[in-house]
CSV table of C-alpha atoms and ligand atoms in Angstrom, one decimal:
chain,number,residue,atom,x,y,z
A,27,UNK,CA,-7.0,14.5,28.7
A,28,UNK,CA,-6.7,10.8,27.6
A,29,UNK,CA,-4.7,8.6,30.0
A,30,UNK,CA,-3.3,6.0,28.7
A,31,UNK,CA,-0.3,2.9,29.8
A,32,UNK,CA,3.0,3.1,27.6
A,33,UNK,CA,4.9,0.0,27.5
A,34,UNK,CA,8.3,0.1,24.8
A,35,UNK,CA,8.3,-3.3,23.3
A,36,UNK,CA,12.0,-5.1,23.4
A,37,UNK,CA,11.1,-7.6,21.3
A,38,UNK,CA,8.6,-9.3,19.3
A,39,UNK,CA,7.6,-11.6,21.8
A,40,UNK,CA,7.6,-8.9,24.0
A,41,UNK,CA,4.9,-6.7,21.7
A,42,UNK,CA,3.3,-9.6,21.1
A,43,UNK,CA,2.4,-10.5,24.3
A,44,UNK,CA,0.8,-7.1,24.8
A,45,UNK,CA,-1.7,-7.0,21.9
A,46,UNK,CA,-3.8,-10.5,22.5
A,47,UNK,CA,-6.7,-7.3,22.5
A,48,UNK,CA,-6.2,-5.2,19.6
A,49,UNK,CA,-9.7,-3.2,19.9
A,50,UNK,CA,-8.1,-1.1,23.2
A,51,UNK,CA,-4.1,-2.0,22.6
A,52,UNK,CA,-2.6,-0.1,19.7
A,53,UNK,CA,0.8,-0.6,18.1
A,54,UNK,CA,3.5,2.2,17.3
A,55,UNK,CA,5.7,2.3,14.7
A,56,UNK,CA,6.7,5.1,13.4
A,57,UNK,CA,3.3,6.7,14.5
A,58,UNK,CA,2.6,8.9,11.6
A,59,UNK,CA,-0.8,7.3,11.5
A,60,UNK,CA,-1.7,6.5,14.6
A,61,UNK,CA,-0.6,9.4,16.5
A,62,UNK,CA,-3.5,11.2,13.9
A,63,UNK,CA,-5.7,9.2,13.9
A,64,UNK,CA,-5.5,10.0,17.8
A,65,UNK,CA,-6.3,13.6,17.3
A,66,UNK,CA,-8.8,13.0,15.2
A,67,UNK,CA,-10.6,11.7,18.1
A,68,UNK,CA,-11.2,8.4,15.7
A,69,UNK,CA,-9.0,6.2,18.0
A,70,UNK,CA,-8.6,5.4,21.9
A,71,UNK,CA,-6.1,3.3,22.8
A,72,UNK,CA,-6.2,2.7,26.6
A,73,UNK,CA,-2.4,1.1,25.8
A,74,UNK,CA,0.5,1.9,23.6
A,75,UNK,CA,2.7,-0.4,22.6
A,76,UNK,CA,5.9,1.3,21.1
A,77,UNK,CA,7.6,-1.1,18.2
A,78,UNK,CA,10.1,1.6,17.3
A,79,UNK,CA,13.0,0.2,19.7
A,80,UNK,CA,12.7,-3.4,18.7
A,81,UNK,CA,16.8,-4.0,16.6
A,82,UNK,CA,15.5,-7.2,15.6
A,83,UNK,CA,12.9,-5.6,13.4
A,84,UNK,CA,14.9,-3.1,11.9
A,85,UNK,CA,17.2,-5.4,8.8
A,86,UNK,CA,17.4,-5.6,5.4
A,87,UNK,CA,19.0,-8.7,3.7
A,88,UNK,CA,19.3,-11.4,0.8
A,89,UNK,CA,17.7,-14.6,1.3
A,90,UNK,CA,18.5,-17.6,0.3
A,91,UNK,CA,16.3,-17.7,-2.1
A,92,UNK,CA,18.1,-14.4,-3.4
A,93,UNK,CA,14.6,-12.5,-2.5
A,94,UNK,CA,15.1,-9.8,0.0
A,95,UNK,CA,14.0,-9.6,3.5
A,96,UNK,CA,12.5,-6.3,4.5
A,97,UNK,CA,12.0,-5.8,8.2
A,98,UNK,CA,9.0,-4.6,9.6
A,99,UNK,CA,10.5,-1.9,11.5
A,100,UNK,CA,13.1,-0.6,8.4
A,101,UNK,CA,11.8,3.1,7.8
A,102,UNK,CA,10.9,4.1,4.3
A,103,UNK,CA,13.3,5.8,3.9
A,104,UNK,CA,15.8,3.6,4.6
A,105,UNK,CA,14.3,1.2,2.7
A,106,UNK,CA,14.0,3.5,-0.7
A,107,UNK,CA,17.9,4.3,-0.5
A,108,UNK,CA,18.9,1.1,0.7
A,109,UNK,CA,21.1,-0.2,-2.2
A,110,UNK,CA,20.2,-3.8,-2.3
A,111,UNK,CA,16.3,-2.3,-3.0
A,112,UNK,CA,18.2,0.3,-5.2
A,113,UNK,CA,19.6,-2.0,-7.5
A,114,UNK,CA,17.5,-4.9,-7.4
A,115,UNK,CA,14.1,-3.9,-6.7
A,116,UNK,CA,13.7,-0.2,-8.5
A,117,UNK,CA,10.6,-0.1,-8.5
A,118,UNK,CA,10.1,-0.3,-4.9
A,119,UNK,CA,12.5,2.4,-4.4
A,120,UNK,CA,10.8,4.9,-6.8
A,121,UNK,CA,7.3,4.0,-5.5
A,122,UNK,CA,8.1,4.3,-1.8
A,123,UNK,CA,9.7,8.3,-3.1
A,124,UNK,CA,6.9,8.8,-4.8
A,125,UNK,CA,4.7,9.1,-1.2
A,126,UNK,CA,4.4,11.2,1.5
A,127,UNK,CA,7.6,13.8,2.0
A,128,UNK,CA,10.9,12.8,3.3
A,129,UNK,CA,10.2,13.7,6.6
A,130,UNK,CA,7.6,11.7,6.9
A,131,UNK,CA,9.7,8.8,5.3
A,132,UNK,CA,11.8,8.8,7.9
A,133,UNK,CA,9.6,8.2,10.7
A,134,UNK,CA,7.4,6.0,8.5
A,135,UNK,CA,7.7,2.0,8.7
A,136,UNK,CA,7.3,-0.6,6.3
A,137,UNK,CA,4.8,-2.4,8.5
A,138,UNK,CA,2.7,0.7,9.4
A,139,UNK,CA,2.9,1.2,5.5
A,140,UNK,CA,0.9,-1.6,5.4
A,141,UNK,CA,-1.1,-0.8,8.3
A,142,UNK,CA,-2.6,2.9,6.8
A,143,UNK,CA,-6.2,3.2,7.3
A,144,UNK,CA,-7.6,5.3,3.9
A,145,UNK,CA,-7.8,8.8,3.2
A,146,UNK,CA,-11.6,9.2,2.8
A,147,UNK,CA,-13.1,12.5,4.4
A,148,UNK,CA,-15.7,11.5,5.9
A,149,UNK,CA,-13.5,8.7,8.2
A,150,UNK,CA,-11.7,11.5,9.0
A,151,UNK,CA,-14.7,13.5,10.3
A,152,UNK,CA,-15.6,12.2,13.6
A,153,UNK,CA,-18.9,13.8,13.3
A,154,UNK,CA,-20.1,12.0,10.4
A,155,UNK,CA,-21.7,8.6,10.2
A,156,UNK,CA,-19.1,6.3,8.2
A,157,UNK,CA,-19.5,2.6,8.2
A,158,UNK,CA,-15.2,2.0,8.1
A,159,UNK,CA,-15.3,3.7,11.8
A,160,UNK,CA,-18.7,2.6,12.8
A,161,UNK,CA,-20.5,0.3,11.2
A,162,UNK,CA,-24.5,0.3,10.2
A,163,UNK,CA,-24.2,4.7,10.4
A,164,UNK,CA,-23.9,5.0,6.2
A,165,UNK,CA,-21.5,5.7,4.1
A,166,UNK,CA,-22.1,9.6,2.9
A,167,UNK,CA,-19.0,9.6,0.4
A,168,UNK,CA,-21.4,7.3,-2.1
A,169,UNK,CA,-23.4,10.3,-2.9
A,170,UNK,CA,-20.6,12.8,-1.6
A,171,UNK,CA,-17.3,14.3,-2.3
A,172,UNK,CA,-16.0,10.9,-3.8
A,173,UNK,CA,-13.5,12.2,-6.1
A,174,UNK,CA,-10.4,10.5,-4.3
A,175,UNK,CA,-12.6,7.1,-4.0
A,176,UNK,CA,-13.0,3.1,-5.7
A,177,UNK,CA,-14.1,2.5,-8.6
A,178,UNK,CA,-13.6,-0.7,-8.5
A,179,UNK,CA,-14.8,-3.7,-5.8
A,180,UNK,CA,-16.5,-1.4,-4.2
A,181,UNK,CA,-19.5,-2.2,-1.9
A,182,UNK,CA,-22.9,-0.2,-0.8
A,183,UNK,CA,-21.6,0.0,2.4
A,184,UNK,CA,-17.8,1.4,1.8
A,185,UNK,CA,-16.3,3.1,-1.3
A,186,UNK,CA,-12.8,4.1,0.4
A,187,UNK,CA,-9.5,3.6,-1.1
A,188,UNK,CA,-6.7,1.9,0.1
A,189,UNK,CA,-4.0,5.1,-0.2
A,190,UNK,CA,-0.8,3.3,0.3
A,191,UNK,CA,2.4,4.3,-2.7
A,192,UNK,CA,4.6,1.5,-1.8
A,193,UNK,CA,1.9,-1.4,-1.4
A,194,UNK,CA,1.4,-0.8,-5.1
A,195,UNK,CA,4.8,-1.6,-5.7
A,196,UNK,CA,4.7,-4.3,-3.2
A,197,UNK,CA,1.5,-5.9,-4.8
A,198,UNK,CA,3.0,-6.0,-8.5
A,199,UNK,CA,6.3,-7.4,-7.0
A,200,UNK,CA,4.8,-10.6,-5.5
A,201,UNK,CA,5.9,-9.9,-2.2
A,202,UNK,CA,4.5,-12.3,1.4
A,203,UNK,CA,4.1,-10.5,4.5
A,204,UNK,CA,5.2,-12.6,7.6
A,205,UNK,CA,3.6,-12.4,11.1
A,206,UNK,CA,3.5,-13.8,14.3
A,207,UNK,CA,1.3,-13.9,17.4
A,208,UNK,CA,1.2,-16.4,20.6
A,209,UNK,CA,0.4,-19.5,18.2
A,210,UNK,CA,3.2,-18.9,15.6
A,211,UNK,CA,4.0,-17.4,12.4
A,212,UNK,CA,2.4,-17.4,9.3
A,213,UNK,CA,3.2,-15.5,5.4
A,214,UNK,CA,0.3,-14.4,4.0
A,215,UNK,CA,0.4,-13.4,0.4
A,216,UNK,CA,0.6,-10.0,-0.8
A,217,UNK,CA,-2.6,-10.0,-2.8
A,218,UNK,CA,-4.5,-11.6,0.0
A,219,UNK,CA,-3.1,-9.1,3.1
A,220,UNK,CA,-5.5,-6.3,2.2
A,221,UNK,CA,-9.2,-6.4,1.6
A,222,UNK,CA,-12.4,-5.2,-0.2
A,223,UNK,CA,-15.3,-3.9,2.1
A,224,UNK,CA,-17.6,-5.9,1.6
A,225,UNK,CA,-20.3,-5.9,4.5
A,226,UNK,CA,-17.4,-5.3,6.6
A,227,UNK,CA,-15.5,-2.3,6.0
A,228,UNK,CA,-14.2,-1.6,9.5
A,229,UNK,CA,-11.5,-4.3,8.3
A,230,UNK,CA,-9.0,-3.1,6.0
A,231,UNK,CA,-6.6,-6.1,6.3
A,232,UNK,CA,-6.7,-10.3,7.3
A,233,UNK,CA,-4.5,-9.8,10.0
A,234,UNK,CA,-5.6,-11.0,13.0
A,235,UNK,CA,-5.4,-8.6,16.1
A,236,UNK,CA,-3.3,-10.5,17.8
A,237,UNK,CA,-0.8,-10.4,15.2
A,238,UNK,CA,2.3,-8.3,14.6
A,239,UNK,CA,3.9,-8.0,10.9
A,240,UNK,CA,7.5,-9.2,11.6
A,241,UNK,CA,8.5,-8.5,7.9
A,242,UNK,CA,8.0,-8.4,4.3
A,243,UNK,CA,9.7,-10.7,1.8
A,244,UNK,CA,10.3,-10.1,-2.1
A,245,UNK,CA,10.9,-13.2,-4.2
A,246,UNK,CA,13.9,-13.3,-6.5
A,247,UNK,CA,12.1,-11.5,-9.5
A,248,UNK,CA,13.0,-7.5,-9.1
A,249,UNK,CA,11.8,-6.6,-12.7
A,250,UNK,CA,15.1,-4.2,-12.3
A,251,UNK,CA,15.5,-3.9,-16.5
A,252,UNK,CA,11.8,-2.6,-17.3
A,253,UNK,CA,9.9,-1.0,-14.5
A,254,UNK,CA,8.0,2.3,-13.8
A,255,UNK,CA,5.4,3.6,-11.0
A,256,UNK,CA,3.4,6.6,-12.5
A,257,UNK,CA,1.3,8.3,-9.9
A,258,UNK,CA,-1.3,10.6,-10.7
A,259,UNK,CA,-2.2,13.4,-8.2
A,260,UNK,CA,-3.8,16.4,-7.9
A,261,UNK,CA,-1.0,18.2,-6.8
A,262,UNK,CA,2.6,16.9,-7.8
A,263,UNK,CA,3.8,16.4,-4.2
A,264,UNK,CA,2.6,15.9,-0.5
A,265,UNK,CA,-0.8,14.3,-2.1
A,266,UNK,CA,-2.1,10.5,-2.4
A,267,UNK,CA,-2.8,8.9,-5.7
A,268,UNK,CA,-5.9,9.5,-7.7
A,269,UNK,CA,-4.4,6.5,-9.8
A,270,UNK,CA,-1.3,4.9,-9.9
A,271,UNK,CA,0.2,2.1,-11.5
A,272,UNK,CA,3.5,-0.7,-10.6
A,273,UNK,CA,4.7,-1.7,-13.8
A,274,UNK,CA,7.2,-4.4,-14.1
A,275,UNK,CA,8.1,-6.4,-17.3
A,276,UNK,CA,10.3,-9.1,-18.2
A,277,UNK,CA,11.1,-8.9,-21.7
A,278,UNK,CA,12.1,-11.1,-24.8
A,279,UNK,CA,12.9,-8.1,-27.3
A,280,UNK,CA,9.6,-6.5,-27.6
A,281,UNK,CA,8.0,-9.6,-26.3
A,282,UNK,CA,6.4,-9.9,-23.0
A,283,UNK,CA,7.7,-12.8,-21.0
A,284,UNK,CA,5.9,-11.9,-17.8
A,285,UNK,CA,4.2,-8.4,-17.0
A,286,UNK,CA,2.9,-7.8,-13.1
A,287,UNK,CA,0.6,-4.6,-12.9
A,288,UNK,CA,-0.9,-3.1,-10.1
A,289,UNK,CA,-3.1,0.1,-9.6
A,290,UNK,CA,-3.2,2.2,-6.6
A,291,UNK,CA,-5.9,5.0,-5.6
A,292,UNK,CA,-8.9,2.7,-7.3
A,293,UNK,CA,-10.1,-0.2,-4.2
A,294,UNK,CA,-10.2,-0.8,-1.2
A,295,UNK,CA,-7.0,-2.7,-1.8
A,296,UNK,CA,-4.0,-2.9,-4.7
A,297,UNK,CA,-5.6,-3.9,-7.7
A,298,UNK,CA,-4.3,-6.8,-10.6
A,299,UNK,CA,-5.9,-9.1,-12.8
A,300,UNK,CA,-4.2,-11.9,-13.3
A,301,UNK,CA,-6.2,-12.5,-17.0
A,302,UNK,CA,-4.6,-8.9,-17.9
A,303,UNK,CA,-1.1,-9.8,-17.3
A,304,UNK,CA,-1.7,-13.6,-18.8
A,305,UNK,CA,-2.8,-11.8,-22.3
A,306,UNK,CA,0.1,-9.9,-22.1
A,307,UNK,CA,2.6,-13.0,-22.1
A,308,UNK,CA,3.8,-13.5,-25.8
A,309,UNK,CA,2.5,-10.0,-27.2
A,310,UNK,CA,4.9,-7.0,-27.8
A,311,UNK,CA,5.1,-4.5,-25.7
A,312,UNK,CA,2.9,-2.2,-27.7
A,313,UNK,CA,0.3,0.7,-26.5
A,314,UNK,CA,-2.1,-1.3,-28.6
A,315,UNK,CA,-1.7,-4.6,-26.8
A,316,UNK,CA,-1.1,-2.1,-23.3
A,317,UNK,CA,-4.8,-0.4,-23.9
A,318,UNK,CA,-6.3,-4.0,-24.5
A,319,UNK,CA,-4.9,-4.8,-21.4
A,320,UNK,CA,-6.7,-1.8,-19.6
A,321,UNK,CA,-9.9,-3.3,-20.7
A,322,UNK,CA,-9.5,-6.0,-18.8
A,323,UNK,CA,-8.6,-4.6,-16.3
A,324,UNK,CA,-11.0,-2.1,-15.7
A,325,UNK,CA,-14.0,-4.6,-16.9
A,326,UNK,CA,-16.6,-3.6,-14.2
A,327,UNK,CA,-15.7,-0.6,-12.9
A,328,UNK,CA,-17.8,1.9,-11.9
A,329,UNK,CA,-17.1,5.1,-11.0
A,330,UNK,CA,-19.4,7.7,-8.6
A,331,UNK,CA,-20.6,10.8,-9.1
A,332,UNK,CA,-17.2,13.0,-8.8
A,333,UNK,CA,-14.9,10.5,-9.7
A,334,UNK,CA,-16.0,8.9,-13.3
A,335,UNK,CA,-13.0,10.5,-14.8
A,336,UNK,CA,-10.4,7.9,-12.9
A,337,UNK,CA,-11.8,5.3,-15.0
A,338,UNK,CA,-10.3,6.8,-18.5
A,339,UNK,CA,-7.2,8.0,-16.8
A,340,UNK,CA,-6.8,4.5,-15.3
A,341,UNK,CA,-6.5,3.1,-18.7
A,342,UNK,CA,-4.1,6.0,-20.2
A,343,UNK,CA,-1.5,5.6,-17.3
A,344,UNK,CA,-1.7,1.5,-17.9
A,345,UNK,CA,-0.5,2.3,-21.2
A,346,UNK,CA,1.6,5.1,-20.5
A,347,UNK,CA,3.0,3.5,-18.0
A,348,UNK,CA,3.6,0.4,-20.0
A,349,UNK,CA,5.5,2.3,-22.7
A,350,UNK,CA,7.6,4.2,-19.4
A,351,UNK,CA,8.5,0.7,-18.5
A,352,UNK,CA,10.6,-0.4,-21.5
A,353,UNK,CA,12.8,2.7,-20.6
A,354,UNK,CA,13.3,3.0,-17.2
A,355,UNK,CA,16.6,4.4,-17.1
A,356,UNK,CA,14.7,7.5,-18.7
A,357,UNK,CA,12.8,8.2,-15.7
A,358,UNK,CA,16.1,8.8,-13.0
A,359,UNK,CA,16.9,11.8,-11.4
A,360,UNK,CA,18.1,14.3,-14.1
A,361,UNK,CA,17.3,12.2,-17.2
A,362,UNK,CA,15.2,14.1,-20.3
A,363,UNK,CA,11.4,13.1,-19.4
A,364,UNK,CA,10.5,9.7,-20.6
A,365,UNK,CA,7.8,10.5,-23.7
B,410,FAD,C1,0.7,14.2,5.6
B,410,FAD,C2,0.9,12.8,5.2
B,410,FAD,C3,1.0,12.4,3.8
B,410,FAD,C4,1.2,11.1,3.4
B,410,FAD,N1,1.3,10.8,2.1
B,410,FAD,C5,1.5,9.5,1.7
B,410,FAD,C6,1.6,9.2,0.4
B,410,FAD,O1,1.6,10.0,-0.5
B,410,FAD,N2,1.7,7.8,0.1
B,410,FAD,C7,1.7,6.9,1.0
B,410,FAD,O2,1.9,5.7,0.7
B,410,FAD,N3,1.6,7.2,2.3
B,410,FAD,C8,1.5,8.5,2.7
B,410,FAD,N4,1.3,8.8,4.0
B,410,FAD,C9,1.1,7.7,5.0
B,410,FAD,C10,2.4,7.2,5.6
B,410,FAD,O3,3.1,6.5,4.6
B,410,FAD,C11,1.9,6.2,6.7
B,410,FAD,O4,1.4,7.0,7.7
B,410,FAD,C12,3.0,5.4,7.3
B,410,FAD,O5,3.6,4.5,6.3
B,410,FAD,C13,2.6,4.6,8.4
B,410,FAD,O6,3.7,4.0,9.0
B,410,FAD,P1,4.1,4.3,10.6
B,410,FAD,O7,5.3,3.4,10.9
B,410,FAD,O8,4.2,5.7,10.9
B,410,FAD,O9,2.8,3.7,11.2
B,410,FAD,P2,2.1,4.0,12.6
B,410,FAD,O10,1.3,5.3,12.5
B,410,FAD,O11,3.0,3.9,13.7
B,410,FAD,O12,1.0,2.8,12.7
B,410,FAD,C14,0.0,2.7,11.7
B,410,FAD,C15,-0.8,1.5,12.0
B,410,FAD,O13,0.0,0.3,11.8
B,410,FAD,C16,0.0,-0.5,12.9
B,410,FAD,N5,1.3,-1.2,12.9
B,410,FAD,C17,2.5,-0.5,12.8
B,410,FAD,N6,3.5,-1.4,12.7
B,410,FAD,C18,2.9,-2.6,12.8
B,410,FAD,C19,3.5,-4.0,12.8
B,410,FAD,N7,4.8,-4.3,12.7
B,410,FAD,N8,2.6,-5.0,13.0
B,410,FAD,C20,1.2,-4.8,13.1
B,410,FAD,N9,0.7,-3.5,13.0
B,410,FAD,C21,1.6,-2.5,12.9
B,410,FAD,C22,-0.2,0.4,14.1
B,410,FAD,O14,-0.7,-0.3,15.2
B,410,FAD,C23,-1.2,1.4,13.5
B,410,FAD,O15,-2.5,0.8,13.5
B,410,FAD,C24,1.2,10.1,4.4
B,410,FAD,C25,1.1,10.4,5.8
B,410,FAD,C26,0.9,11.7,6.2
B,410,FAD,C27,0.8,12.1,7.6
């Protein structure tokens, strides 16, 4: 039995002034991560902090920027059907459906999206050594079951995967996360929220631990003509991505005006290249021009014993999922499959 203090947060400040000591206080949101990582035996809060009543937390609107404010506390669900993310922001939509089941949708938030600590095995295990959980004890997936794991900024101490769907999309869109603590708020910028391992692995994330995620902001951009998410998996639902890929293009005709891609199931964080997307601009949207892109993308990686295949596939779904991009209204529900 694990005792432990409950305290339901009525407001930001309120959360906020519980969790000045992350390492024993833990947040919950919608608690589809925590409450197993619990189980596991791989976490032990001696406080709870429950998010899931805070209103303020909980809207979706325009800004006057005409980007879209996302609340921390909107579920995914709510966020995928929502029709401003519907219309505007597609991709987001499909990419968020595209994880998890709906059940789990509905309880899931957009901050614990976030939040997700990887998939890998052996963090799961509490037996094994892992340096994520406990660092200096090894990492055994390097010359174990690594088929799920990085291929890319990888370290020798940590070759886990970030497993999040909807970061993917939230990485290609540009998005800011915004926080607060005791000392104020701050945005930090998508592609600088999550982390490679490094010497330190145990952190997936730079926020601090005295920081809450008050919400997530998309700029103006919603790449709503030519978008796709293609997630590869081993089984086609109710499993996390072996690769995946955002898509979003802006388009001239057939020429590229501005293309934002991002993998998913290949670091420790979502991947993009800004060199790959900046050859892009001005070429047409060909498989050719797609497949150079690949190469740039994937310069460097390196895959492990089980999971060398990813690297190939990675490039095939960059161009396949270039090609699914200039047709997006091919890939809703009932339409003829895309290619
Ligand atoms: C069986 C299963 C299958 C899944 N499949 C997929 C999948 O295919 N694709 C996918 O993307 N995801 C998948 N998930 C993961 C799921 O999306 C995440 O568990 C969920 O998004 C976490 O959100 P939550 O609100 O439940 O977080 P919680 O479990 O409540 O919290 C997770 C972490 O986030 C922290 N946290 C929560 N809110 C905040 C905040 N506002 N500020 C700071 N910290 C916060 C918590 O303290 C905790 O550390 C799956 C989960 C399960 C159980």
């Amino acid at each position: 039995m694990n005792n432990f203090n409950y305290i339901k947060a009525d407001s930001p400040d309120h959360a906020i002034q519980q969790i000045s000591d992350r390492q024993r206080t833990f947040l919950l949101a919608g608690g589809t991560n925590i409450i197993d990582l619990w189980k596991y035996n791989l976490t032990h809060p001696d406080t709870l902090v429950d998010l899931s009543q805070i209103k303020g937390l909980k809207t979706i609107h325009t800004l006057e920027n005409g980007g879209l404010h996302l609340g921390a506390l909107v579920s995914n669900s709510d966020t995928a059907h929502h029709e401003l993310v519907k219309s505007k922001y597609p991709l987001l939509s499909k990419t968020i459906l595209a994880g998890a089941t709906a059940q789990i949708r509905n309880s899931a938030t957009n901050g614990g999206n976030l939040m997700q600590r990887t998939r890998c095995h052996y963090f799961y295990d509490a037996a094994a050594p892992c340096n994520k959980r406990n660092p200096g004890s090894g990492c055994p997936a390097i010359k174990g079951h690594n088929r799920m794991h990085a291929i890319l900024g990888h370290s020798d101490q940590c070759i886990a995967v970030f497993p999040s769907d909807m970061c993917i999309a939230l990485a290609a869109l540009d998005a800011i996360v915004k926080v607060k603590s005791s000392r104020g708020e701050r945005i930090i910028k998508f592609s600088d929220f999550h982390r490679l391992p490094g010497d330190q692995p145990e952190k997936d994330n730079t926020l601090e631990n005295d920081e809450l995620i008050i919400a997530i902001e998309l700029p103006n951009e919603g790449f709503s003509d030519h978008y796709s998410y293609l997630k590869l998996r081993d089984r086609n639902s109710y499993a996390f991505a072996l690769i995946s890929v955002a898509t979003g293009l802006v388009l001239d005709g057939q020429i590229i005006q501005k293309a934002n891609i991002a993998l998913g199931g290949v670091a420790h964080q979502p991947w993009r290249v800004p060199e790959a997307e900046e050859f892009l601009i001005g070429k047409d949207a060909t498989p050719e021009n797609f497949a150079n892109a690949a190469d740039i993308i994937l310069a460097g990686a390196k895959g492990f014993e089980h999971n060398s295949f990813k690297i190939p596939l990675a490039k095939q779904a960059i161009i396949r999922n270039g090609a699914m991009a200039l047709h997006p209204e091919r890939q809703r529900p009932g339409a003829q499959p895309s290619l």
